[in-house]
Every structure is written in C-alpha cells, then in structure tokens.
Short mmCIF file of C-alpha atoms in Angstrom, two decimals:
data_model
loop_
_atom_site.label_atom_id
_atom_site.label_comp_id
_atom_site.label_asym_id
_atom_site.label_seq_id
_atom_site.Cartn_x
_atom_site.Cartn_y
_atom_site.Cartn_z
CA UNK A 275 1.74 26.83 16.75
CA UNK A 276 3.66 23.99 15.13
CA UNK A 277 2.60 20.56 16.29
CA UNK A 278 5.33 18.36 17.74
CA UNK A 279 5.82 14.84 16.46
CA UNK A 280 4.19 13.58 19.65
CA UNK A 281 1.15 15.75 18.91
CA UNK A 282 0.95 14.36 15.38
CA UNK A 283 1.06 10.79 16.67
CA UNK A 284 -1.35 11.24 19.55
CA UNK A 285 -4.02 13.03 17.54
CA UNK A 286 -3.78 10.73 14.51
CA UNK A 287 -4.05 7.65 16.74
CA UNK A 288 -7.51 8.80 17.85
CA UNK A 289 -8.84 8.73 14.27
CA UNK A 290 -10.20 5.44 12.95
CA UNK A 291 -10.82 5.29 9.20
CA UNK A 292 -12.25 1.89 8.21
CA UNK A 293 -12.61 0.58 4.66
CA UNK A 294 -13.69 -2.75 3.16
CA UNK A 295 -13.40 -4.80 -0.01
CA UNK A 296 -12.71 -8.46 0.85
CA UNK A 297 -11.53 -7.66 4.35
CA UNK A 298 -11.68 -4.84 6.88
CA UNK A 299 -8.80 -2.36 7.05
CA UNK A 300 -8.18 0.38 9.59
CA UNK A 301 -9.58 -1.06 12.82
CA UNK A 302 -7.81 -0.02 16.02
CA UNK A 303 -5.36 -2.65 17.17
CA UNK A 304 -4.72 -3.81 13.61
CA UNK A 305 -1.96 -3.17 11.08
CA UNK A 306 -2.25 -4.19 7.44
CA UNK A 307 0.40 -4.47 4.76
CA UNK A 308 0.72 -4.20 1.03
CA UNK A 309 2.61 -7.21 -0.28
CA UNK A 310 4.73 -5.72 -3.08
CA UNK A 311 6.20 -8.55 -5.22
CA UNK A 312 7.80 -6.38 -7.91
CA UNK A 313 10.15 -7.93 -10.46
CA UNK A 314 12.40 -6.13 -12.99
CA UNK A 315 11.08 -8.23 -15.89
CA UNK A 316 7.61 -9.08 -14.51
CA UNK A 317 8.71 -12.71 -14.36
CA UNK A 318 5.79 -14.82 -13.15
CA UNK A 319 7.99 -17.24 -11.18
CA UNK A 320 9.85 -14.42 -9.44
CA UNK A 321 6.62 -12.64 -8.58
CA UNK A 322 5.08 -15.88 -7.30
CA UNK A 323 8.10 -16.55 -5.07
CA UNK A 324 7.78 -13.08 -3.53
CA UNK A 325 4.05 -13.56 -2.96
CA UNK A 326 4.71 -16.88 -1.22
CA UNK A 327 7.44 -15.32 0.91
CA UNK A 328 5.21 -12.44 1.91
CA UNK A 329 2.23 -14.61 2.80
CA UNK A 330 4.41 -16.71 5.07
CA UNK A 331 5.21 -13.55 7.06
CA UNK A 332 1.55 -12.55 7.23
CA UNK A 333 1.80 -9.82 4.62
CA UNK A 334 -0.76 -8.89 2.00
CA UNK A 335 -4.00 -8.07 3.78
CA UNK A 336 -4.15 -4.47 2.50
CA UNK A 337 -3.44 -5.56 -1.07
CA UNK A 338 -1.11 -7.69 -3.16
CA UNK A 339 0.05 -4.92 -5.45
CA UNK A 340 2.54 -5.05 -8.33
CA UNK A 341 4.31 -2.10 -9.94
CA UNK A 342 4.61 -3.45 -13.50
CA UNK A 343 7.92 -3.18 -15.33
CA UNK A 344 6.06 -2.63 -18.61
CA UNK A 345 2.65 -1.15 -19.25
CA UNK A 346 1.41 -2.92 -22.36
CA UNK A 347 -2.14 -4.15 -21.90
CA UNK A 348 -1.36 -7.83 -22.50
CA UNK A 349 1.31 -7.82 -19.79
CA UNK A 350 -0.97 -6.00 -17.37
CA UNK A 351 -3.78 -8.44 -18.06
CA UNK A 352 -1.53 -11.45 -17.40
CA UNK A 353 -0.35 -10.01 -14.08
CA UNK A 354 -3.92 -9.32 -12.97
CA UNK A 355 -4.97 -12.84 -13.92
CA UNK A 356 -2.03 -14.27 -11.95
CA UNK A 357 -3.00 -12.34 -8.81
CA UNK A 358 -6.65 -13.28 -9.22
CA UNK A 359 -5.70 -16.95 -9.59
CA UNK A 360 -3.63 -16.91 -6.39
CA UNK A 361 -6.35 -15.16 -4.38
CA UNK A 362 -9.14 -17.42 -5.66
CA UNK A 363 -7.13 -20.67 -5.55
CA UNK A 364 -6.19 -20.23 -1.89
CA UNK A 365 -9.33 -18.28 -0.93
CA UNK A 366 -7.29 -15.42 0.50
CA UNK A 367 -9.46 -12.63 1.93
CA UNK A 368 -7.55 -9.83 0.26
CA UNK A 369 -7.49 -7.83 -2.95
CA UNK A 370 -5.08 -7.30 -5.81
CA UNK A 371 -3.86 -4.35 -7.82
CA UNK A 372 -1.47 -3.74 -10.71
CA UNK A 373 -0.34 -0.14 -10.37
CA UNK A 374 -0.70 1.06 -13.94
CA UNK A 375 -2.11 4.36 -15.20
CA UNK A 376 -5.85 4.68 -14.71
CA UNK A 377 -6.43 5.05 -18.47
CA UNK A 378 -4.99 1.55 -18.96
CA UNK A 379 -6.97 0.28 -16.00
CA UNK A 380 -10.20 1.53 -17.55
CA UNK A 381 -9.43 -0.28 -20.81
CA UNK A 382 -8.79 -3.50 -18.89
CA UNK A 383 -11.98 -3.11 -16.85
CA UNK A 384 -13.95 -2.69 -20.07
CA UNK A 385 -12.54 -6.05 -21.21
CA UNK A 386 -13.66 -7.62 -17.90
CA UNK A 387 -10.09 -8.33 -16.80
CA UNK A 388 -10.19 -9.14 -13.04
CA UNK A 389 -9.46 -5.73 -11.48
CA UNK A 390 -10.09 -5.47 -7.75
CA UNK A 391 -8.64 -2.00 -7.13
CA UNK A 392 -8.14 0.83 -9.63
CA UNK A 393 -4.86 2.67 -9.01
CA UNK A 394 -3.62 6.16 -9.69
CA UNK A 395 -0.98 8.55 -8.39
CA UNK A 396 -2.51 11.92 -7.57
CA UNK A 397 -1.30 15.37 -6.52
CA UNK A 398 -2.66 18.54 -4.94
CA UNK A 399 -2.97 20.90 -7.91
CA UNK A 400 -4.78 20.65 -11.21
CA UNK A 401 -1.55 21.34 -13.09
CA UNK A 402 0.30 18.55 -11.28
CA UNK A 403 -2.53 16.11 -11.97
CA UNK A 404 -2.46 17.10 -15.64
CA UNK A 405 1.22 16.17 -15.52
CA UNK A 406 0.10 12.72 -14.35
CA UNK A 407 -2.28 12.63 -17.32
CA UNK A 408 -5.41 12.70 -15.20
CA UNK A 409 -8.42 14.85 -14.39
CA UNK A 410 -11.24 14.54 -11.87
CA UNK A 411 -13.49 13.31 -14.67
CA UNK A 412 -11.02 10.54 -15.56
CA UNK A 413 -10.80 9.49 -11.91
CA UNK A 414 -14.59 9.35 -11.78
CA UNK A 415 -14.65 7.21 -14.91
CA UNK A 416 -12.15 4.79 -13.40
CA UNK A 417 -14.09 4.67 -10.14
CA UNK A 418 -17.35 3.84 -11.89
CA UNK A 419 -15.71 1.27 -14.18
CA UNK A 420 -14.29 -0.60 -11.19
CA UNK A 421 -17.51 -0.43 -9.21
CA UNK A 422 -19.31 -1.96 -12.19
CA UNK A 423 -17.15 -5.11 -11.89
CA UNK A 424 -18.68 -5.78 -8.44
CA UNK A 425 -15.73 -7.84 -7.21
CA UNK A 426 -15.85 -6.84 -3.55
CA UNK A 427 -17.42 -9.28 -1.12
CA UNK A 428 -17.95 -7.25 2.08
CA UNK A 429 -17.44 -3.73 0.72
CA UNK A 430 -17.00 -1.66 -2.42
CA UNK A 431 -14.08 0.66 -1.65
CA UNK A 432 -12.37 0.10 -5.00
CA UNK A 433 -9.74 2.84 -5.40
CA UNK A 434 -6.06 2.90 -4.44
CA UNK A 435 -4.22 6.24 -4.52
CA UNK A 436 -0.58 7.12 -3.94
CA UNK A 437 0.64 10.59 -3.06
CA UNK A 438 3.85 12.14 -1.80
CA UNK A 439 5.26 15.46 -0.71
CA UNK A 440 7.16 17.16 -3.53
CA UNK A 441 5.26 15.74 -6.49
CA UNK A 442 3.81 19.12 -7.48
CA UNK A 443 7.11 20.89 -6.87
CA UNK A 444 9.02 18.36 -8.95
CA UNK A 445 6.84 19.15 -11.98
CA UNK A 446 6.90 22.93 -11.35
CA UNK A 447 3.16 22.76 -10.68
CA UNK A 448 3.16 23.98 -7.07
CA UNK A 449 2.31 27.67 -7.69
CA UNK A 450 4.65 28.65 -4.86
CA UNK A 451 2.66 26.69 -2.27
CA UNK A 452 4.46 24.54 0.32
CA UNK A 453 4.71 20.77 -0.06
CA UNK A 454 2.59 19.84 2.96
CA UNK A 455 -0.35 22.04 1.99
CA UNK A 456 -0.41 20.53 -1.49
CA UNK A 457 -0.10 17.02 -0.09
CA UNK A 458 -3.18 17.68 2.03
CA UNK A 459 -5.07 18.88 -1.04
CA UNK A 460 -4.28 15.53 -2.68
CA UNK A 461 -6.09 13.79 0.18
CA UNK A 462 -9.16 15.89 -0.59
CA UNK A 463 -9.02 14.56 -4.16
CA UNK A 464 -8.69 10.98 -2.90
CA UNK A 465 -11.56 11.27 -0.43
CA UNK A 466 -14.04 12.06 -3.21
CA UNK A 467 -13.74 8.49 -4.58
CA UNK A 468 -14.12 6.48 -1.35
CA UNK A 469 -10.74 4.71 -1.61
CA UNK A 470 -9.83 1.48 0.12
CA UNK A 471 -6.21 2.61 0.43
CA UNK A 472 -4.25 5.85 0.25
CA UNK A 473 -0.55 6.02 0.97
CA UNK A 474 2.10 8.66 0.92
CA UNK A 475 5.34 7.46 -0.67
CA UNK A 476 7.34 9.61 1.67
CA UNK A 477 11.00 10.00 0.70
CA UNK A 478 10.64 8.39 -2.73
CA UNK A 479 11.18 11.51 -4.84
CA UNK A 480 14.59 12.15 -3.32
CA UNK A 481 16.68 14.58 -1.26
CA UNK A 482 15.80 17.51 -3.52
CA UNK A 483 12.42 17.52 -1.74
CA UNK A 484 13.03 15.78 1.60
CA UNK A 485 16.75 16.09 2.30
CA UNK A 486 17.48 13.62 5.07
CA UNK A 487 16.07 11.05 7.43
CA UNK A 488 14.89 13.68 9.92
CA UNK A 489 12.84 15.46 7.25
CA UNK A 490 11.40 12.17 5.96
CA UNK A 491 10.28 11.20 9.47
CA UNK A 492 8.63 14.57 10.03
CA UNK A 493 6.94 14.56 6.62
CA UNK A 494 5.63 11.04 7.11
CA UNK A 495 3.99 11.92 10.43
CA UNK A 496 2.54 15.12 8.94
CA UNK A 497 1.05 13.20 6.02
CA UNK A 498 -0.48 10.54 8.25
CA UNK A 499 -1.91 13.14 10.63
CA UNK A 500 -3.46 15.24 7.85
CA UNK A 501 -4.87 12.23 6.03
CA UNK A 502 -6.47 10.76 9.12
CA UNK A 503 -8.07 14.09 10.08
CA UNK A 504 -9.53 14.32 6.57
CA UNK A 505 -11.04 10.85 6.91
CA UNK A 506 -8.66 9.18 4.46
CA UNK A 507 -7.51 5.54 5.03
CA UNK A 508 -3.83 6.41 5.36
CA UNK A 509 -0.87 4.16 4.86
CA UNK A 510 2.75 4.91 4.09
CA UNK A 511 5.56 3.57 1.95
CA UNK A 512 8.30 4.22 4.50
CA UNK A 513 11.17 4.68 2.11
CA UNK A 514 14.19 6.58 0.86
CA UNK A 515 16.25 6.72 -2.30
CA UNK A 516 19.85 5.59 -2.34
CA UNK A 517 21.20 9.12 -2.84
CA UNK A 518 19.35 10.61 0.16
CA UNK A 519 20.97 11.35 3.51
CA UNK A 520 18.95 8.61 5.19
CA UNK A 521 19.32 4.96 6.08
CA UNK A 522 17.33 1.98 7.32
CA UNK A 523 17.65 3.12 10.93
CA UNK A 524 15.62 6.21 10.04
CA UNK A 525 12.99 4.00 8.45
CA UNK A 526 12.86 1.79 11.55
CA UNK A 527 12.21 4.87 13.67
CA UNK A 528 9.41 6.09 11.40
CA UNK A 529 7.95 2.58 11.20
CA UNK A 530 7.70 2.35 14.98
CA UNK A 531 6.26 5.86 15.30
CA UNK A 532 3.63 4.99 12.71
CA UNK A 533 2.65 1.87 14.62
CA UNK A 534 1.99 3.95 17.71
CA UNK A 535 0.13 6.54 15.63
CA UNK A 536 -2.35 3.98 14.26
CA UNK A 537 -1.36 3.81 10.62
CA UNK A 538 -3.66 1.66 8.48
CA UNK A 539 -1.00 -0.10 6.42
CA UNK A 540 2.66 -0.20 5.41
CA UNK A 541 4.61 -1.91 2.61
CA UNK A 542 6.09 -5.39 2.71
CA UNK A 543 8.91 -6.06 0.23
CA UNK A 544 11.53 -8.84 0.16
CA UNK A 545 14.58 -7.69 2.11
CA UNK A 546 13.39 -4.04 2.17
CA UNK A 547 14.94 -3.59 -1.30
CA UNK A 548 12.67 -3.12 -4.31
CA UNK A 549 14.64 -4.69 -7.15
CA UNK A 550 12.42 -3.12 -9.81
CA UNK A 551 11.96 0.46 -8.56
CA UNK A 552 15.44 0.52 -6.96
CA UNK A 553 14.67 2.14 -3.61
CA UNK A 554 14.71 1.11 0.05
CA UNK A 555 11.55 0.54 2.06
CA UNK A 556 10.13 -1.85 4.69
CA UNK A 557 10.40 -5.63 4.60
CA UNK A 558 8.10 -8.55 5.35
CA UNK A 559 10.00 -8.92 8.64
CA UNK A 560 9.34 -5.29 9.60
CA UNK A 561 5.59 -5.83 9.63
CA UNK A 562 6.05 -8.91 11.82
CA UNK A 563 8.27 -6.90 14.20
CA UNK A 564 5.76 -4.07 14.54
CA UNK A 565 2.80 -6.38 15.08
CA UNK A 566 4.64 -8.33 17.78
CA UNK A 567 6.07 -5.23 19.48
CA UNK A 568 2.76 -3.38 19.74
CA UNK A 569 0.35 -6.32 19.82
CA UNK A 570 -1.18 -5.40 16.47
CA UNK A 571 -3.01 -7.89 14.27
CA UNK A 572 -3.65 -8.15 10.53
CA UNK A 573 -7.16 -7.47 9.20
CA UNK A 574 -9.51 -9.81 11.12
CA UNK A 575 -10.57 -11.82 8.07
CA UNK A 576 -6.92 -12.23 7.03
CA UNK A 577 -5.91 -13.21 10.58
CA UNK A 578 -8.50 -15.97 10.53
CA UNK A 579 -7.17 -17.17 7.17
CA UNK A 580 -3.58 -17.22 8.44
CA UNK A 581 -4.64 -19.44 11.32
CA UNK A 582 -6.73 -21.71 9.11
CA UNK A 583 -3.74 -22.22 6.83
CA UNK A 584 -1.42 -23.00 9.73
CA UNK A 585 0.83 -20.00 9.04
CA UNK A 586 0.19 -18.08 12.26
CA UNK A 587 -1.44 -18.91 15.57
CA UNK A 588 -2.77 -16.96 18.53
CA UNK A 589 -0.53 -17.09 21.58
CA UNK A 590 -0.99 -14.88 24.65
CA UNK A 591 -3.31 -12.60 22.62
CA UNK A 592 -0.62 -12.10 19.99
CA UNK A 593 -0.12 -13.40 16.47
CA UNK A 594 2.99 -15.55 16.08
CA UNK A 595 4.28 -18.24 13.76
CA UNK A 596 2.75 -21.70 13.97
CA UNK A 597 4.97 -24.60 15.06
CA UNK A 598 4.99 -26.09 11.58
CA UNK A 599 5.04 -24.05 8.42
CA UNK A 600 2.47 -25.21 5.85
CA UNK A 601 3.59 -26.75 2.59
CA UNK A 602 0.36 -26.39 0.61
CA UNK A 603 1.59 -23.22 -1.09
CA UNK A 604 4.37 -25.05 -2.91
CA UNK A 605 1.86 -25.47 -5.75
CA UNK A 606 2.03 -21.72 -6.29
CA UNK A 607 5.60 -22.04 -7.55
CA UNK A 608 5.19 -25.46 -9.16
CA UNK A 609 2.28 -24.25 -11.30
#
C-alpha cells in the first residue's frame, strides 16, 4: 500500500532525532536553519553581509555553511577562518562548514584549520559514490580527522551529508533500481558516521529526475519520512532549478508540510535565490514565517543567544523580533 502524503507527515512527525555539536538540533517544537551565504566569487564582504542578514532573521543554528566557488586549499582555509572568527567573536552557539570535497577537508583538518563539520555528498550505490570520488573508508577517515579536532562543546556529531533523489540515476549508477530506494540506502551510509546534519537537496538535479512541483513535493516528504525512520537527522533544501515545471508556490507548500512533519532544518538564503549555484530555494524570511505560523523555535541555545543579543524576544510563547534591532554586528562588515 502506498502511503499518502498525510501518512508520511504524521509518521515522520512522531520521530525525534536529536544531534549536538555547539547546540541541540532536532527537538520537537524546534526548527533549525542552515544559513547559506554563498557568493559567486567567494568575496568576504559579500559573504559577511549575507551572514549578518541571516542572523538578523534568526537563521544559522543548524550551520553557517558556504558552498565555495573555488576549491583551492588556500581559499577554503580563508573561508573557514572567516566563519570561525564570526562564531568566536560573537560567541554564537552554532557551527560552520565549507562544503568542499572530503579529501580537501581531510587535508585542511591535518593542517589544524578550524573545521567544525566535515561535509560530503553521498549516494545509495557504491558506483555512484565512486563517481563522487569517495568510499566508506574515505568517509571514515574524514570522520576520524574531524573528531580529532575536538571542536564541539556539547556534542561530537561532526559530519554533514547531502543526498538527493536521482543522483545515482544521473551518473548511470542506479543498476535499474528506483530513485527512492537508492535515496534510502544513502541514509544508511550517513547513519554509520553519526552526522549532525543530513539533508536531501530535493529538486536540485532537475526535471529529468523530478519533473514538476508535484513530484518534488512528494519526493521531499518521502525522503524526510525514510530518513527519520532510519534515525537520521533529516533536513531539506526545498528547491527547484529554473528549467523545472515548478515555482516558489510549490516550495511554500512543501515548506509548510515539512514544518508540520517535524523536519530538523531547512535552508536560509538571501531572497530565496542562490547567486552562486543559480537555483531557487527558501529564504531567511521563510524560516521566520514557518516558526511564527507553527510556534516553532530555533535550537534552544541559539534562541537564548538571539534574545541576549536583542535580535529576538519571547512574546506569547513565540519568538518574534525585538523592538530595536541591535547594531553591534556592524563590526562584522566594517572589519
């Protein structure tokens, strides 16, 4: 019997998968976000402006995570140092990640560059993972290298994985198996390394794999349901490419369904438009909307920080903007 979308939501909402690094993610009644300050040239000022914007909307408790425009080690190191400086300077209870290949991440960890989370895209077959240039042994090496840095304060969930239906099919590494089954196998890979975060980038590969908004919505709920039942800390990049038969209304529907289904985290990007990866996703405002609509809060440690900084305040058991926006973060751009 095929589960309806209501079934997928109701069952997933009963599963609580909690992880910790510098804060606690996945508690019922909470919704976290990845603050994604991508920039097409990795410009430090542009990235800093996006970080500031996102923090003012209460984004960034899952991770402040950059997709780098270039993958040379010096550039990656500078981005990681920037994120570490921001987190340490303002004592933000969150973690950072630069989403480079795990082989580069291992080299940086060996040089004691400040890596909080080790990232890697993964898939559900060995052949597809070989296409990503990874093996289980390499993932284990990255996991151990990041653990050795001992940067977590309240927990040591140090891995961040991204998945997505169609990745194996797109590289002709699916062996005739359907997309959802292989996506679920990717969650089994992720679970082995005790990740802090796992998210499906549903809709990112394009209409060749998920044709329209209806299929993206269904696939997103399937992914969340399967991940939660496997004990994986599931989030979602609620997105679509510009050549897909989908629009922002479809993403708003999926966003709201995810909120009811108890998703651990979503993405927060300026204006919903990633200017580096060139796709459409969820904005800083979307997270604020969902938290206010459903009475959800950021991670508890991050909520306390938002109040301490004068960004948000508690009002009628809900998080809302403070009366006066703080100006202490202007130094982030000035420096």
